[in-house]
Amino acid sequence: KAGVTQTPRYLIKTRGQQVTLSCSPISGHRSVSWYQQTPGQGLQFLFEYFSETQRNKGNFPGRFSGRQFSNSRSEMNVSTLELGDSALYLCASSPDTDTQYFGPGTRLTVL
Amino acid sequence: GESVGLHLPTLSVQEGDNSIINCAYSNSASDYFIWYKQESGKGPQFIIDIRSNMDKRQGQRVTVLLNKTVKHLSLQIAATQPGDSAVYFCAENTADKLIFGTGTRLQVFP
């Protein structure tokens, strides 16, 4: 089976812009979770989607949002980008068991 | 709040030696724990997991030990190899959320 894929792998934006990141889960996995990874804060949970519904949410502002499509693919959106949003954004999929499998991430740089 | 932490930020071992990476967790209600390995430029890779009804689980060259009494988790890597060099994270699964520790960098030298 192909692993979790994320696009794009690298992205450069400027403050105030918005960005959309995409994640394709492992075939058959219905749960998709998003994480933000920074050197200072480590890996932090953003949200989880299951069957097109947000099932869980971390402690991030409303500028961070996501959605999941009927084919389980997921997107996350960050509006009004801030310098502090520069991070590696990781997507993980799960067949609705506890184990999550991560993609390679999207490296977002905000200038 | 809930947190998962690590005792050592960097661990240096000689090739062929055994490595032990430790982790403390705070949520006694967590019932599932995972170790991930993250190499530079890649996402975390699943290594091994353990449920709270177990105290030990073995994989290929890796063993995870769980001590619920002191809320401690450890990852043992036997015969450490250069390819084991990476950052290792422990994570606890609580209410379908993974809470990660800060990570330990494992450096393997010849």
PDB file of C-alpha atoms in Angstrom:
ATOM      1  CA  LYS A   1       0.000   0.000   0.000  1.00  0.00           C
ATOM      2  CA  ALA A   2       1.151   3.521  -0.681  1.00  0.00           C
ATOM      3  CA  GLY A   3       1.867   5.584   2.389  1.00  0.00           C
ATOM      4  CA  VAL A   4       0.417   8.898   3.452  1.00  0.00           C
ATOM      5  CA  THR A   5       1.168  11.598   0.915  1.00  0.00           C
ATOM      6  CA  GLN A   6       1.214  15.321   1.478  1.00  0.00           C
ATOM      7  CA  THR A   7       1.369  18.162  -0.995  1.00  0.00           C
ATOM      8  CA  PRO A   8       3.098  20.425  -1.422  1.00  0.00           C
ATOM      9  CA  ARG A   9       6.288  19.379   0.351  1.00  0.00           C
ATOM     10  CA  TYR A  10       7.562  22.936   0.653  1.00  0.00           C
ATOM     11  CA  LEU A  11       5.763  26.246   0.655  1.00  0.00           C
ATOM     12  CA  ILE A  12       6.768  29.851   1.151  1.00  0.00           C
ATOM     13  CA  LYS A  13       4.155  32.464   1.972  1.00  0.00           C
ATOM     14  CA  THR A  14       4.100  35.978   3.331  1.00  0.00           C
ATOM     15  CA  ARG A  15       2.349  37.279   6.404  1.00  0.00           C
ATOM     16  CA  GLY A  16      -1.367  37.818   5.952  1.00  0.00           C
ATOM     17  CA  GLN A  17      -1.736  35.279   3.184  1.00  0.00           C
ATOM     18  CA  GLN A  18      -3.610  32.039   3.503  1.00  0.00           C
ATOM     19  CA  VAL A  19      -2.480  28.540   2.672  1.00  0.00           C
ATOM     20  CA  THR A  20      -4.082  25.180   1.964  1.00  0.00           C
ATOM     21  CA  LEU A  21      -2.263  21.915   2.538  1.00  0.00           C
ATOM     22  CA  SER A  22      -3.389  18.560   1.256  1.00  0.00           C
ATOM     23  CA  CYS A  23      -3.149  15.041   2.631  1.00  0.00           C
ATOM     24  CA  SER A  24      -4.029  11.710   1.058  1.00  0.00           C
ATOM     25  CA  PRO A  25      -4.306   8.937   3.650  1.00  0.00           C
ATOM     26  CA  ILE A  26      -3.359   5.320   3.257  1.00  0.00           C
ATOM     27  CA  SER A  27      -6.010   3.510   1.253  1.00  0.00           C
ATOM     28  CA  GLY A  28      -8.768   2.289   3.537  1.00  0.00           C
ATOM     29  CA  HIS A  29      -7.912   4.641   6.391  1.00  0.00           C
ATOM     30  CA  ARG A  30     -10.816   6.845   7.360  1.00  0.00           C
ATOM     31  CA  SER A  31      -9.210   8.913  10.094  1.00  0.00           C
ATOM     32  CA  VAL A  32      -6.867  11.785   9.287  1.00  0.00           C
ATOM     33  CA  SER A  33      -5.101  13.866  11.913  1.00  0.00           C
ATOM     34  CA  TRP A  34      -3.004  16.989  11.510  1.00  0.00           C
ATOM     35  CA  TYR A  35      -0.059  18.066  13.621  1.00  0.00           C
ATOM     36  CA  GLN A  36       2.200  21.077  13.746  1.00  0.00           C
ATOM     37  CA  GLN A  37       5.882  20.521  14.489  1.00  0.00           C
ATOM     38  CA  THR A  38       8.186  23.348  15.516  1.00  0.00           C
ATOM     39  CA  PRO A  39      11.551  23.309  17.311  1.00  0.00           C
ATOM     40  CA  GLY A  40      10.123  25.255  20.215  1.00  0.00           C
ATOM     41  CA  GLN A  41       6.786  23.525  20.751  1.00  0.00           C
ATOM     42  CA  GLY A  42       7.465  20.080  19.360  1.00  0.00           C
ATOM     43  CA  LEU A  43       4.633  18.061  17.865  1.00  0.00           C
ATOM     44  CA  GLN A  44       1.227  19.500  18.623  1.00  0.00           C
ATOM     45  CA  PHE A  45      -2.136  18.101  17.658  1.00  0.00           C
ATOM     46  CA  LEU A  46      -4.294  20.318  15.454  1.00  0.00           C
ATOM     47  CA  PHE A  47      -7.404  18.283  14.650  1.00  0.00           C
ATOM     48  CA  GLU A  48      -8.689  14.929  13.540  1.00  0.00           C
ATOM     49  CA  TYR A  49     -11.269  14.076  10.914  1.00  0.00           C
ATOM     50  CA  PHE A  50     -13.199  10.881  10.520  1.00  0.00           C
ATOM     51  CA  SER A  51     -15.806  10.266   7.836  1.00  0.00           C
ATOM     52  CA  GLU A  52     -15.811  13.939   6.849  1.00  0.00           C
ATOM     53  CA  THR A  53     -16.479  15.112  10.415  1.00  0.00           C
ATOM     54  CA  GLN A  54     -14.097  16.786  12.797  1.00  0.00           C
ATOM     55  CA  ARG A  55     -13.889  14.371  15.675  1.00  0.00           C
ATOM     56  CA  ASN A  56     -11.248  16.035  17.793  1.00  0.00           C
ATOM     57  CA  LYS A  57      -9.577  19.390  18.033  1.00  0.00           C
ATOM     58  CA  GLY A  58      -6.433  20.733  19.638  1.00  0.00           C
ATOM     59  CA  ASN A  59      -5.767  24.162  21.107  1.00  0.00           C
ATOM     60  CA  PHE A  60      -5.141  26.230  18.010  1.00  0.00           C
ATOM     61  CA  PRO A  61      -6.849  29.478  16.987  1.00  0.00           C
ATOM     62  CA  GLY A  62      -9.699  29.552  14.527  1.00  0.00           C
ATOM     63  CA  ARG A  63      -7.303  30.579  11.752  1.00  0.00           C
ATOM     64  CA  PHE A  64      -6.492  26.896  11.514  1.00  0.00           C
ATOM     65  CA  SER A  65      -9.230  24.856   9.917  1.00  0.00           C
ATOM     66  CA  GLY A  66      -9.613  21.648   8.018  1.00  0.00           C
ATOM     67  CA  ARG A  67     -11.947  19.414   6.166  1.00  0.00           C
ATOM     68  CA  GLN A  68     -12.188  15.884   4.897  1.00  0.00           C
ATOM     69  CA  PHE A  69     -13.691  14.669   1.667  1.00  0.00           C
ATOM     70  CA  SER A  70     -15.712  11.565   0.961  1.00  0.00           C
ATOM     71  CA  ASN A  71     -12.600   9.778  -0.319  1.00  0.00           C
ATOM     72  CA  SER A  72     -10.924  10.486   3.060  1.00  0.00           C
ATOM     73  CA  ARG A  73      -8.499  12.992   1.575  1.00  0.00           C
ATOM     74  CA  SER A  74      -8.078  15.970   3.853  1.00  0.00           C
ATOM     75  CA  GLU A  75      -7.054  19.576   3.586  1.00  0.00           C
ATOM     76  CA  MET A  76      -6.053  22.040   6.221  1.00  0.00           C
ATOM     77  CA  ASN A  77      -6.183  25.786   5.803  1.00  0.00           C
ATOM     78  CA  VAL A  78      -4.403  28.520   7.671  1.00  0.00           C
ATOM     79  CA  SER A  79      -5.683  32.037   7.130  1.00  0.00           C
ATOM     80  CA  THR A  80      -3.967  35.335   7.892  1.00  0.00           C
ATOM     81  CA  LEU A  81      -0.577  33.716   8.228  1.00  0.00           C
ATOM     82  CA  GLU A  82       1.765  34.825  10.977  1.00  0.00           C
ATOM     83  CA  LEU A  83       5.517  34.369  11.222  1.00  0.00           C
ATOM     84  CA  GLY A  84       4.957  31.894  14.036  1.00  0.00           C
ATOM     85  CA  ASP A  85       3.022  29.611  11.733  1.00  0.00           C
ATOM     86  CA  SER A  86       6.269  28.564  10.092  1.00  0.00           C
ATOM     87  CA  ALA A  87       6.480  24.873  10.841  1.00  0.00           C
ATOM     88  CA  LEU A  88       6.388  21.361   9.521  1.00  0.00           C
ATOM     89  CA  TYR A  89       2.762  20.321   9.148  1.00  0.00           C
ATOM     90  CA  LEU A  90       2.261  16.606   9.445  1.00  0.00           C
ATOM     91  CA  CYS A  91      -0.689  14.518   8.469  1.00  0.00           C
ATOM     92  CA  ALA A  92      -1.324  11.061   9.892  1.00  0.00           C
ATOM     93  CA  SER A  93      -3.888   8.488   8.898  1.00  0.00           C
ATOM     94  CA  SER A  94      -5.400   5.656  10.854  1.00  0.00           C
ATOM     95  CA  PRO A  95      -7.814   2.835  10.096  1.00  0.00           C
ATOM     96  CA  ASP A  96      -9.658   3.946  13.225  1.00  0.00           C
ATOM     97  CA  THR A  97      -7.374   2.051  15.516  1.00  0.00           C
ATOM     98  CA  ASP A  98      -4.956   3.818  17.788  1.00  0.00           C
ATOM     99  CA  THR A  99      -1.915   3.617  15.527  1.00  0.00           C
ATOM    100  CA  GLN A 100      -1.332   6.607  13.293  1.00  0.00           C
ATOM    101  CA  TYR A 101       0.907   6.603  10.248  1.00  0.00           C
ATOM    102  CA  PHE A 102       2.541   9.843   9.260  1.00  0.00           C
ATOM    103  CA  GLY A 103       3.249  11.456   5.930  1.00  0.00           C
ATOM    104  CA  PRO A 104       6.482  13.301   5.125  1.00  0.00           C
ATOM    105  CA  GLY A 105       5.013  16.666   6.036  1.00  0.00           C
ATOM    106  CA  THR A 106       4.726  20.065   4.392  1.00  0.00           C
ATOM    107  CA  ARG A 107       7.386  22.564   5.352  1.00  0.00           C
ATOM    108  CA  LEU A 108       5.714  25.993   5.533  1.00  0.00           C
ATOM    109  CA  THR A 109       7.829  29.114   5.755  1.00  0.00           C
ATOM    110  CA  VAL A 110       6.126  32.430   6.438  1.00  0.00           C
ATOM    111  CA  LEU A 111       8.125  35.545   5.542  1.00  0.00           C
TER     112      LEU A 111
ATOM    113  CA  GLY B   1      -2.420  19.628  31.784  1.00  0.00           C
ATOM    114  CA  GLU B   2      -1.559  16.400  30.040  1.00  0.00           C
ATOM    115  CA  SER B   3       2.060  16.049  29.037  1.00  0.00           C
ATOM    116  CA  VAL B   4       4.549  13.478  27.947  1.00  0.00           C
ATOM    117  CA  GLY B   5       8.197  14.206  28.530  1.00  0.00           C
ATOM    118  CA  LEU B   6      11.630  12.733  28.075  1.00  0.00           C
ATOM    119  CA  HIS B   7      14.520  12.622  30.527  1.00  0.00           C
ATOM    120  CA  LEU B   8      17.390  13.080  28.065  1.00  0.00           C
ATOM    121  CA  PRO B   9      17.404  15.353  25.057  1.00  0.00           C
ATOM    122  CA  THR B  10      20.442  13.691  23.438  1.00  0.00           C
ATOM    123  CA  LEU B  11      21.785  10.187  23.753  1.00  0.00           C
ATOM    124  CA  SER B  12      25.112   9.183  22.241  1.00  0.00           C
ATOM    125  CA  VAL B  13      25.962   5.506  21.940  1.00  0.00           C
ATOM    126  CA  GLN B  14      28.604   3.447  20.249  1.00  0.00           C
ATOM    127  CA  GLU B  15      27.634   1.259  17.357  1.00  0.00           C
ATOM    128  CA  GLY B  16      26.771  -2.195  18.604  1.00  0.00           C
ATOM    129  CA  ASP B  17      25.798  -1.080  22.083  1.00  0.00           C
ATOM    130  CA  ASN B  18      22.264  -1.147  23.410  1.00  0.00           C
ATOM    131  CA  SER B  19      20.322   2.107  23.673  1.00  0.00           C
ATOM    132  CA  ILE B  20      17.674   3.007  26.201  1.00  0.00           C
ATOM    133  CA  ILE B  21      15.430   6.004  25.674  1.00  0.00           C
ATOM    134  CA  ASN B  22      13.136   7.009  28.506  1.00  0.00           C
ATOM    135  CA  CYS B  23       9.842   8.799  28.697  1.00  0.00           C
ATOM    136  CA  ALA B  24       7.564   9.962  31.501  1.00  0.00           C
ATOM    137  CA  TYR B  25       3.871  10.496  31.027  1.00  0.00           C
ATOM    138  CA  SER B  26       1.407  12.270  33.248  1.00  0.00           C
ATOM    139  CA  ASN B  27      -2.020  10.976  32.267  1.00  0.00           C
ATOM    140  CA  SER B  28      -2.649   7.793  34.192  1.00  0.00           C
ATOM    141  CA  ALA B  29      -5.814   7.253  32.149  1.00  0.00           C
ATOM    142  CA  SER B  30      -3.864   6.804  28.908  1.00  0.00           C
ATOM    143  CA  ASP B  31      -4.138   3.247  27.732  1.00  0.00           C
ATOM    144  CA  TYR B  32      -2.001   3.171  24.628  1.00  0.00           C
ATOM    145  CA  PHE B  33       1.555   4.286  23.984  1.00  0.00           C
ATOM    146  CA  ILE B  34       3.625   4.530  20.843  1.00  0.00           C
ATOM    147  CA  TRP B  35       7.240   5.110  19.977  1.00  0.00           C
ATOM    148  CA  TYR B  36       8.073   6.957  16.785  1.00  0.00           C
ATOM    149  CA  LYS B  37      11.367   7.530  15.013  1.00  0.00           C
ATOM    150  CA  GLN B  38      11.881  10.664  12.986  1.00  0.00           C
ATOM    151  CA  GLU B  39      14.784  11.061  10.618  1.00  0.00           C
ATOM    152  CA  SER B  40      15.806  14.394   9.238  1.00  0.00           C
ATOM    153  CA  GLY B  41      13.395  15.620   6.579  1.00  0.00           C
ATOM    154  CA  LYS B  42      10.884  12.851   7.172  1.00  0.00           C
ATOM    155  CA  GLY B  43       7.698  12.344   9.113  1.00  0.00           C
ATOM    156  CA  PRO B  44       7.592  10.229  12.278  1.00  0.00           C
ATOM    157  CA  GLN B  45       7.796   6.522  11.597  1.00  0.00           C
ATOM    158  CA  PHE B  46       5.962   4.026  13.792  1.00  0.00           C
ATOM    159  CA  ILE B  47       8.344   1.746  15.690  1.00  0.00           C
ATOM    160  CA  ILE B  48       6.401  -0.117  18.321  1.00  0.00           C
ATOM    161  CA  ASP B  49       3.385   0.297  20.539  1.00  0.00           C
ATOM    162  CA  ILE B  50       2.109  -1.067  23.829  1.00  0.00           C
ATOM    163  CA  ARG B  51      -1.214  -1.100  25.607  1.00  0.00           C
ATOM    164  CA  SER B  52      -1.627  -0.417  29.283  1.00  0.00           C
ATOM    165  CA  ASN B  53      -2.562  -4.016  30.036  1.00  0.00           C
ATOM    166  CA  MET B  54       0.978  -5.051  29.130  1.00  0.00           C
ATOM    167  CA  ASP B  55       4.319  -4.184  30.683  1.00  0.00           C
ATOM    168  CA  LYS B  56       6.616  -5.352  27.915  1.00  0.00           C
ATOM    169  CA  ARG B  57       6.479  -5.809  24.191  1.00  0.00           C
ATOM    170  CA  GLN B  58       9.236  -6.866  21.837  1.00  0.00           C
ATOM    171  CA  GLY B  59       9.812  -6.172  18.195  1.00  0.00           C
ATOM    172  CA  GLN B  60      12.753  -6.619  15.915  1.00  0.00           C
ATOM    173  CA  ARG B  61      15.726  -5.268  17.927  1.00  0.00           C
ATOM    174  CA  VAL B  62      13.375  -3.054  19.922  1.00  0.00           C
ATOM    175  CA  THR B  63      11.621  -3.558  23.228  1.00  0.00           C
ATOM    176  CA  VAL B  64       9.180  -1.235  24.927  1.00  0.00           C
ATOM    177  CA  LEU B  65       8.701  -1.370  28.671  1.00  0.00           C
ATOM    178  CA  LEU B  66       5.789   0.213  30.483  1.00  0.00           C
ATOM    179  CA  ASN B  67       5.746   0.888  34.207  1.00  0.00           C
ATOM    180  CA  LYS B  68       2.316   2.188  35.085  1.00  0.00           C
ATOM    181  CA  THR B  69       3.152   2.574  38.749  1.00  0.00           C
ATOM    182  CA  VAL B  70       5.605   5.374  38.042  1.00  0.00           C
ATOM    183  CA  LYS B  71       4.139   6.332  34.656  1.00  0.00           C
ATOM    184  CA  HIS B  72       7.312   5.553  32.804  1.00  0.00           C
ATOM    185  CA  LEU B  73       7.927   4.242  29.325  1.00  0.00           C
ATOM    186  CA  SER B  74      11.198   3.165  27.780  1.00  0.00           C
ATOM    187  CA  LEU B  75      12.442   2.075  24.382  1.00  0.00           C
ATOM    188  CA  GLN B  76      15.362  -0.316  24.218  1.00  0.00           C
ATOM    189  CA  ILE B  77      17.255  -0.746  20.973  1.00  0.00           C
ATOM    190  CA  ALA B  78      19.577  -3.711  20.799  1.00  0.00           C
ATOM    191  CA  ALA B  79      22.851  -3.592  18.881  1.00  0.00           C
ATOM    192  CA  THR B  80      22.395   0.028  17.861  1.00  0.00           C
ATOM    193  CA  GLN B  81      23.313   0.766  14.267  1.00  0.00           C
ATOM    194  CA  PRO B  82      24.162   4.002  12.446  1.00  0.00           C
ATOM    195  CA  GLY B  83      20.769   3.823  10.754  1.00  0.00           C
ATOM    196  CA  ASP B  84      19.150   4.149  14.167  1.00  0.00           C
ATOM    197  CA  SER B  85      20.365   7.739  14.426  1.00  0.00           C
ATOM    198  CA  ALA B  86      17.247   9.873  14.607  1.00  0.00           C
ATOM    199  CA  VAL B  87      14.949  11.673  17.018  1.00  0.00           C
ATOM    200  CA  TYR B  88      12.718   9.345  18.995  1.00  0.00           C
ATOM    201  CA  PHE B  89       9.346  10.408  20.335  1.00  0.00           C
ATOM    202  CA  CYS B  90       7.089   8.699  22.761  1.00  0.00           C
ATOM    203  CA  ALA B  91       3.395   9.439  22.485  1.00  0.00           C
ATOM    204  CA  GLU B  92       0.351   8.592  24.516  1.00  0.00           C
ATOM    205  CA  ASN B  93      -3.053   8.193  22.975  1.00  0.00           C
ATOM    206  CA  THR B  94      -5.712   9.892  25.043  1.00  0.00           C
ATOM    207  CA  ALA B  95      -9.205  10.396  23.697  1.00  0.00           C
ATOM    208  CA  ASP B  96      -8.016   9.793  20.129  1.00  0.00           C
ATOM    209  CA  LYS B  97      -5.332  12.461  20.432  1.00  0.00           C
ATOM    210  CA  LEU B  98      -1.655  11.721  20.332  1.00  0.00           C
ATOM    211  CA  ILE B  99       0.298  13.704  22.897  1.00  0.00           C
ATOM    212  CA  PHE B 100       3.978  13.675  22.069  1.00  0.00           C
ATOM    213  CA  GLY B 101       7.019  14.024  24.225  1.00  0.00           C
ATOM    214  CA  THR B 102       9.703  16.525  23.353  1.00  0.00           C
ATOM    215  CA  GLY B 103      11.921  13.917  21.686  1.00  0.00           C
ATOM    216  CA  THR B 104      15.354  12.440  22.260  1.00  0.00           C
ATOM    217  CA  ARG B 105      18.065  12.613  19.658  1.00  0.00           C
ATOM    218  CA  LEU B 106      19.974   9.359  19.350  1.00  0.00           C
ATOM    219  CA  GLN B 107      23.488   9.685  17.960  1.00  0.00           C
ATOM    220  CA  VAL B 108      25.376   6.546  17.013  1.00  0.00           C
ATOM    221  CA  PHE B 109      29.132   6.799  16.628  1.00  0.00           C
ATOM    222  CA  PRO B 110      31.538   4.143  15.316  1.00  0.00           C
TER     223      PRO B 110
END
